[in-house]
Short mmCIF file of C-alpha atoms and ligand atoms in Angstrom, two decimals:
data_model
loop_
_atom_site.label_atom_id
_atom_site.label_comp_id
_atom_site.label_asym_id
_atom_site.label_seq_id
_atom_site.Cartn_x
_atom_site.Cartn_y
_atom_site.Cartn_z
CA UNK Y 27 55.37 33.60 -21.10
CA UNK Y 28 53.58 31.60 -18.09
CA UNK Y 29 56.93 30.91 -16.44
CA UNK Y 30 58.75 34.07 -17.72
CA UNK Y 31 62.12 34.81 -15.04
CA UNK Y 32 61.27 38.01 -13.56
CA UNK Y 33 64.33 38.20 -11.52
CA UNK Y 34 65.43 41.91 -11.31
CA UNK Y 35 62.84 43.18 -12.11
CA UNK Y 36 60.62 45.41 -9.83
CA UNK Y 37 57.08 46.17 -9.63
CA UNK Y 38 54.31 48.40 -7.52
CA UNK Y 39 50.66 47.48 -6.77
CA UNK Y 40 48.65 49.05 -5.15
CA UNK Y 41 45.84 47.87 -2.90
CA UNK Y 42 47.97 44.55 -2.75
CA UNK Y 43 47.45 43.43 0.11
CA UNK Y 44 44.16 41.40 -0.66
CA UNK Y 45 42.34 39.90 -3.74
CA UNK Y 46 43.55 40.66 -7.16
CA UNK Y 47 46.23 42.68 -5.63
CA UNK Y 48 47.74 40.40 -3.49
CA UNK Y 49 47.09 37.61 -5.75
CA UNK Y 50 49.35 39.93 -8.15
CA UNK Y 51 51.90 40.56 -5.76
CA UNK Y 52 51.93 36.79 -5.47
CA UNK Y 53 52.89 36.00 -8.88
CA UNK Y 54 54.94 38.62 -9.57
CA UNK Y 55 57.14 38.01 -6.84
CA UNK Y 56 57.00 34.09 -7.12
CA UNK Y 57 58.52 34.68 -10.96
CA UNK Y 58 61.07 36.42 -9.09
CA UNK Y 59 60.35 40.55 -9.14
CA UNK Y 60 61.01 42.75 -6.38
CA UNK Y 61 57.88 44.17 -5.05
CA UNK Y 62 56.18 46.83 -3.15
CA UNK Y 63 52.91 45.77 -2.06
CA UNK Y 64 50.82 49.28 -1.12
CA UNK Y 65 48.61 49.13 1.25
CA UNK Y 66 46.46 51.83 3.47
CA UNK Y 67 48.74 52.63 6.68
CA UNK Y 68 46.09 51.34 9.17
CA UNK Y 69 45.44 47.65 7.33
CA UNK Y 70 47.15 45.12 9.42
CA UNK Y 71 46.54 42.77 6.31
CA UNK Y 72 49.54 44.79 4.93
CA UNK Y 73 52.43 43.80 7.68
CA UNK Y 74 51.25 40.30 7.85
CA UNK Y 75 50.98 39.99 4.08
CA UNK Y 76 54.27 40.97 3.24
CA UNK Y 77 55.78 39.06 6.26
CA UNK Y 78 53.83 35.90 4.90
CA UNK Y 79 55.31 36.09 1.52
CA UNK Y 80 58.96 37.14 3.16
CA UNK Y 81 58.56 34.14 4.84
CA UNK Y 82 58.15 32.27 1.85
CA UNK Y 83 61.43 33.34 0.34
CA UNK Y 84 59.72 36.15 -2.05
CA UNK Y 85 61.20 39.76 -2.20
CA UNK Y 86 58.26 41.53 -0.87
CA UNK Y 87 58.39 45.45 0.73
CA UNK Y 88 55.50 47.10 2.28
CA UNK Y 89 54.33 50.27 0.67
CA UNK Y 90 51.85 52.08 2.86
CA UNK Y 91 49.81 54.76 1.89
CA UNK Y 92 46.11 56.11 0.80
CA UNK Y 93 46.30 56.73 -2.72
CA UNK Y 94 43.49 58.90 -2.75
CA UNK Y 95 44.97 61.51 -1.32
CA UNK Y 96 47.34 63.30 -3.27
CA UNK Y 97 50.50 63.65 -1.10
CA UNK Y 98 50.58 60.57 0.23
CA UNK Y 99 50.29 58.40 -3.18
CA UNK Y 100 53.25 60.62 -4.56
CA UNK Y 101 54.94 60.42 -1.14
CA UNK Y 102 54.50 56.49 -1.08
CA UNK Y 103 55.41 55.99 -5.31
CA UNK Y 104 58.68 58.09 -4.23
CA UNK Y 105 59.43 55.52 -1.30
CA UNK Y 106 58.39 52.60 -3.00
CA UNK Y 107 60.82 53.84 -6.80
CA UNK Y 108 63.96 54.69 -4.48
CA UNK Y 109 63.34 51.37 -2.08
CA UNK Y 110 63.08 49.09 -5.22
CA UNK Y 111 66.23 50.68 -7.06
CA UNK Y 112 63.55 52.09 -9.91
CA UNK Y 113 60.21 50.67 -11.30
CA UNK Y 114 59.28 48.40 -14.26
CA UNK Y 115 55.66 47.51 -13.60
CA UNK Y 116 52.88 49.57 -12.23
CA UNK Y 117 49.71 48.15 -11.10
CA UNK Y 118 47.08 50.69 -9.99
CA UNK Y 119 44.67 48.38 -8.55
CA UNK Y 120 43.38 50.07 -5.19
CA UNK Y 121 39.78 50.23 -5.55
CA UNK Y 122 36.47 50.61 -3.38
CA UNK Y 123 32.98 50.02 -3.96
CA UNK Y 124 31.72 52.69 -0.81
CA UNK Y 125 28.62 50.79 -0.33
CA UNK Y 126 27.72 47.20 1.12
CA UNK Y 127 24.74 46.60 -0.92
CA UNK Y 128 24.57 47.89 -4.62
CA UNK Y 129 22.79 50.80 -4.80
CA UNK Y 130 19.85 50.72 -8.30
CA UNK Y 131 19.94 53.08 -10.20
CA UNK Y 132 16.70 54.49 -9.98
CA UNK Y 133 17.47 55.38 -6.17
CA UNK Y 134 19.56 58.75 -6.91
CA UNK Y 135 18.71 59.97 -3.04
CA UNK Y 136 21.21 57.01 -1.79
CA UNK Y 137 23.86 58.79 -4.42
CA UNK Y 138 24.98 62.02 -1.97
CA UNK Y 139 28.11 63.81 -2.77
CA UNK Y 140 30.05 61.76 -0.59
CA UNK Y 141 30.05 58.70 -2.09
CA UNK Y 142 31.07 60.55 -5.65
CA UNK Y 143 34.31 62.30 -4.17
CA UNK Y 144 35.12 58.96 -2.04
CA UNK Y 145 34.93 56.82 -5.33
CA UNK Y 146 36.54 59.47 -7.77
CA UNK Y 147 39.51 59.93 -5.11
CA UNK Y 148 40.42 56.50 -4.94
CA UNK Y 149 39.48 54.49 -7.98
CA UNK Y 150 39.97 56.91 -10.76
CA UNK Y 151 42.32 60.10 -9.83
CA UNK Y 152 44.22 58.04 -8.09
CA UNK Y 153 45.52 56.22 -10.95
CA UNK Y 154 46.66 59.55 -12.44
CA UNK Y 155 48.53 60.48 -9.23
CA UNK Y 156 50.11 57.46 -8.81
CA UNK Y 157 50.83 57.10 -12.68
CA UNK Y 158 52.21 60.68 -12.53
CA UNK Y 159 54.76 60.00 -10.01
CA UNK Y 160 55.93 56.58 -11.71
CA UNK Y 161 56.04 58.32 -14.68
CA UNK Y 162 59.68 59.28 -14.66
CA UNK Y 163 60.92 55.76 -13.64
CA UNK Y 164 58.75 53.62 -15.88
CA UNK Y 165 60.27 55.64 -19.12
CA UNK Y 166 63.39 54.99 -17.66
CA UNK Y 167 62.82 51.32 -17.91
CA UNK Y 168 60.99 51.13 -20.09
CA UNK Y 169 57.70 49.73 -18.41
CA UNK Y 170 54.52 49.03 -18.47
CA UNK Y 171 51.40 49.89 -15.98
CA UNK Y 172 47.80 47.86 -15.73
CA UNK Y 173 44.93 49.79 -14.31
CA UNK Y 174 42.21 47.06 -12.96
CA UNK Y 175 38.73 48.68 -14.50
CA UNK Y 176 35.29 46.42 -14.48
CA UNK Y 177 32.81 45.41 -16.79
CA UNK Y 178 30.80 48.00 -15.30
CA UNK Y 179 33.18 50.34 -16.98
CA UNK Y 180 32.09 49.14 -20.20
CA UNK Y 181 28.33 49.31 -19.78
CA UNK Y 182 27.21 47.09 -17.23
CA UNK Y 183 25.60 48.40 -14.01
CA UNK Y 184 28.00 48.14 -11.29
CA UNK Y 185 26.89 48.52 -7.62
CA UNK Y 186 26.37 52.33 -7.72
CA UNK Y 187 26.48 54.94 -10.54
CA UNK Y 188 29.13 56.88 -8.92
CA UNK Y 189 31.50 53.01 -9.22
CA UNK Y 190 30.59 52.51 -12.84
CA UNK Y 191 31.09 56.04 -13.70
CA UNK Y 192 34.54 56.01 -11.82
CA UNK Y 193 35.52 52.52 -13.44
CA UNK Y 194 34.90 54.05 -17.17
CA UNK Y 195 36.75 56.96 -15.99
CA UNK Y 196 39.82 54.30 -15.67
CA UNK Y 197 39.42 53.07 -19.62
CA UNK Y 198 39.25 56.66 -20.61
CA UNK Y 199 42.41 56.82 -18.32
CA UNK Y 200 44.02 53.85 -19.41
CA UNK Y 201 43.63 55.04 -23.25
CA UNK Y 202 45.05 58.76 -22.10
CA UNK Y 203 47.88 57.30 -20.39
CA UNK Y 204 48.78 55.21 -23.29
CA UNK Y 205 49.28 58.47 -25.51
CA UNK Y 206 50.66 60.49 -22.49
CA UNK Y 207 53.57 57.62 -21.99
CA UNK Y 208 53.99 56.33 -25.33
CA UNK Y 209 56.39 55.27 -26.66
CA UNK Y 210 58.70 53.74 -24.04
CA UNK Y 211 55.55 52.87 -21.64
CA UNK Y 212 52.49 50.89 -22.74
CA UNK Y 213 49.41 51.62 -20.16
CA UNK Y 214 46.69 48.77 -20.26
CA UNK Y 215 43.50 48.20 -18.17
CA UNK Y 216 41.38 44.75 -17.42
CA UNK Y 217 38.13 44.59 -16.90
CA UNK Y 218 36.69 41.46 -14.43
CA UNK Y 219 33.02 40.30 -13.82
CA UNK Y 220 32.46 39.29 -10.45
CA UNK Y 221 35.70 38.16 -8.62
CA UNK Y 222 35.95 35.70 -6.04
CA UNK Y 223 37.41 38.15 -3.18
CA UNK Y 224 37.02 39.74 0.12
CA UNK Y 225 35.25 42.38 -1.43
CA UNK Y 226 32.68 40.07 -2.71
CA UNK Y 227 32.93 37.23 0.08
CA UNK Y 228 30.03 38.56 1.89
CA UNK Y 229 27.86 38.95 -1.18
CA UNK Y 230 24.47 36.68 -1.06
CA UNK Y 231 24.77 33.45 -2.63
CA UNK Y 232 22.16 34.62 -5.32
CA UNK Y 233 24.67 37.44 -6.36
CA UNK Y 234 26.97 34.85 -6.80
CA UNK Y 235 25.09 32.27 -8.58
CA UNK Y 236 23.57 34.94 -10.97
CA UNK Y 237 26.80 35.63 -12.14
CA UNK Y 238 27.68 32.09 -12.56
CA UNK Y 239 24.57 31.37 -14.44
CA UNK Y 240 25.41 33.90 -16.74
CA UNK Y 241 28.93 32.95 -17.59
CA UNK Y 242 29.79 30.43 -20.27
CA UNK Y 243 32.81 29.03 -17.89
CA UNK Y 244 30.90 27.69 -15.32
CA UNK Y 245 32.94 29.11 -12.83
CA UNK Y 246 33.79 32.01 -10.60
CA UNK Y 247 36.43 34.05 -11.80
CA UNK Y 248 39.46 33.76 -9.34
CA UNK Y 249 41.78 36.78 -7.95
CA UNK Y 250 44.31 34.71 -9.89
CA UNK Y 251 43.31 34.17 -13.01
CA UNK Y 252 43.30 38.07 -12.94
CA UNK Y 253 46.65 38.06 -11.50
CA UNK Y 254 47.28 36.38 -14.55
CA UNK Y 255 45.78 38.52 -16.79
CA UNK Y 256 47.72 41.64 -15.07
CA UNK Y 257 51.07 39.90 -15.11
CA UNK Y 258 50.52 39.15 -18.54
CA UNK Y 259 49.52 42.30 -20.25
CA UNK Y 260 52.99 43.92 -17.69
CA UNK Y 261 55.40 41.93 -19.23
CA UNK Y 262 54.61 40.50 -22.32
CA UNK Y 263 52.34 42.11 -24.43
CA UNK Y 264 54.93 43.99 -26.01
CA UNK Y 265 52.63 45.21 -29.18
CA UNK Y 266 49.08 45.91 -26.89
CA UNK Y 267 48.96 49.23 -25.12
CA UNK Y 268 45.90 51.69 -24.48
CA UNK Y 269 43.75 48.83 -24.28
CA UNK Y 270 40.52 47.10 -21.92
CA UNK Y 271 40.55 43.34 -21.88
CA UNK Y 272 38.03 41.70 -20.44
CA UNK Y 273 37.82 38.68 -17.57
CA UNK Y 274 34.65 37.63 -16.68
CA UNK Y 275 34.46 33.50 -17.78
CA UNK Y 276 32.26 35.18 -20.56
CA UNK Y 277 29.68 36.32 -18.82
CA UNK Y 278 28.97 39.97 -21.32
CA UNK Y 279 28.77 37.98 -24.21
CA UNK Y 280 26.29 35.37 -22.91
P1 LIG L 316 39.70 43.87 -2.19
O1 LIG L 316 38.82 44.69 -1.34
O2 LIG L 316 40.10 42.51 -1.75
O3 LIG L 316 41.03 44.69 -2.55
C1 LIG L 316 41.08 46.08 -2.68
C2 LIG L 316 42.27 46.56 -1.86
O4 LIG L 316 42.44 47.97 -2.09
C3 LIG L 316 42.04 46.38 -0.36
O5 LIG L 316 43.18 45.75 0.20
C4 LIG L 316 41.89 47.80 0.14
O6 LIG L 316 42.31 47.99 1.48
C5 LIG L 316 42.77 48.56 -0.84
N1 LIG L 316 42.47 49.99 -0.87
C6 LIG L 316 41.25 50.58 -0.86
N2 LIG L 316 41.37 51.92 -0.87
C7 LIG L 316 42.70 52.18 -0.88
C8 LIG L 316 43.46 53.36 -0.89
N3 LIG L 316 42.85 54.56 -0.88
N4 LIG L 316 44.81 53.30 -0.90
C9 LIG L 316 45.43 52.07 -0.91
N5 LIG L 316 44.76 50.90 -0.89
C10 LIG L 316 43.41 50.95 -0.89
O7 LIG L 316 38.93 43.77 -3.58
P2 LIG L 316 39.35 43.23 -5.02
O8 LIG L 316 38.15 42.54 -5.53
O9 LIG L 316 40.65 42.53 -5.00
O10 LIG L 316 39.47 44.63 -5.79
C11 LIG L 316 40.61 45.03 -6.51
C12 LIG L 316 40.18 45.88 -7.67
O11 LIG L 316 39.37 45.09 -8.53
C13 LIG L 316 39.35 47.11 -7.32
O12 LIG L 316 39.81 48.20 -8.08
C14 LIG L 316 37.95 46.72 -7.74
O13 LIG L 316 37.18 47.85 -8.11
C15 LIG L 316 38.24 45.83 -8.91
N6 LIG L 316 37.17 44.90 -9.27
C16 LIG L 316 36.79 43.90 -8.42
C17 LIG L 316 35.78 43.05 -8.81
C18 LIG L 316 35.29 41.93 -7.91
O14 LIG L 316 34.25 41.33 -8.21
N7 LIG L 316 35.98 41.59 -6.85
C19 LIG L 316 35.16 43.21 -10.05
C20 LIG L 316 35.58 44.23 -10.90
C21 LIG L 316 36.60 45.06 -10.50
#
């Protein structure tokens, strides 16, 4: 499975072009898929991603587009299915936490309406828009899609209400999707910890080492051991579908 040829096949993933996306693109492409690495239109990460992996021999396309908006995630899943010759593996990854520091819970004034619409739009509906549009292709191949969720989807805090609320949303989703597709598409979700990427690089080093006291692997989860995860549960996993697996070193069951 680790080393599995992927050589025709072709894969989206959105928000790719940093963290557990990219490291996704990364191994996707490096077992030899096509892929279309979305990105938002304005993220110069996106060009110089793709043209660092191009450079590296791997069949990378850019895929720009804001998947929280409706017409431009269908407009970009359209591009990205007609530029790849059809789609086998979906990863709806794209995700934002709104907020620099987590907000408690207690402090509902901090939650406005705002932040709820920003993190609904582009964590949770956009995995239905974008899994809508792929729809058609993945039956057609017969494919498979992994939405990335968090523990704070399955009871943990999260850094706001509105982000936990919207990462449960995606294993309700995920489970949805699973009968909606079924039987020619299996729809998965995983669910990391605390992830070693630019979205938690600036985090204070007790953040961190809270979450590494608390996990029985005694060491920080890495985008790719995710990556992993994701590639795994898109093209193996032939019997699993509808389900949240966990990867957090352990750290829930501590
Ligand atoms: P990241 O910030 O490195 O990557 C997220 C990517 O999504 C960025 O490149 C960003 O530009 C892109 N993005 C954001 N909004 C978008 C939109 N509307 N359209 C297209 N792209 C968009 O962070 P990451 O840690 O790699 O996060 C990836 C996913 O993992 C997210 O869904 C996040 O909620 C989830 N997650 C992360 C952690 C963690 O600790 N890092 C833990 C649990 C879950």
């Amino acid at each position: 499975m680790q080393n599995q040829d992927l050589t025709g096949r072709r894969a989206l993933v959105t928000g790719g072009a940093s963290g557990i996306g990219l490291a996704t693109v990364t191994m996707l492409a490096r077992r030899g898929a096509k892929v279309a690495m979305n990105h938002l239109e304005d993220d110069p990460a996106g060009k110089e991603q793709v043209g660092r992996l191009k450079a590296e021999g791997l069949d990378v396309i850019a895929a720009p587009g804001d998947v929280s908006i409706l017409e431009t995630a269908e407009r970009m899943v359209e591009k990205a299915v007609a530029d790849l010759g059809g789609l086998d593996y979906l990863a709806n990854n794209a995700g934002i936490s709104g907020t620099k520091d987590p907000i408690p819970p207690a402090d509902l004034d901090r939650i406005g309406e705002e932040l709820w619409q920003a993190l609904l739009a582009t964590n949770l509906v956009s995995v239905f828009r974008v899994s809508k549009a792929a729809s058609g292709a993945l039956k057609e191949a017969e494919g498979a899609v992994v939405n990335t969720a968090s523990t704070s989807g399955l009871g943990l805090q999260g850094s706001s209400i509105p982000y936990a609320a919207s990462k449960s949303g995606v294993v309700s989703l995920t489970r949805s999707l699973a009968r909606a597709l079924a039987p020619k598409v299996r729809v998965n979700a995983v669910a990391p910890g605390q992830v070693a990427t630019p979205w938690t690089a600036d985090w204070p080093a007790e953040r961190k080492q809270a979450a590494l006291d608390k996990s029985l692997i005694k060491r920080h989860v890495q985008p790719e051991d995710v990556a992993e995860l994701i590639t795994f549960l898109l093209t193996g996993a032939k019997m699993i579908t509808g389900q949240t697996i966990v990867i957090d070193g352990g750290m829930t069951v501590s």
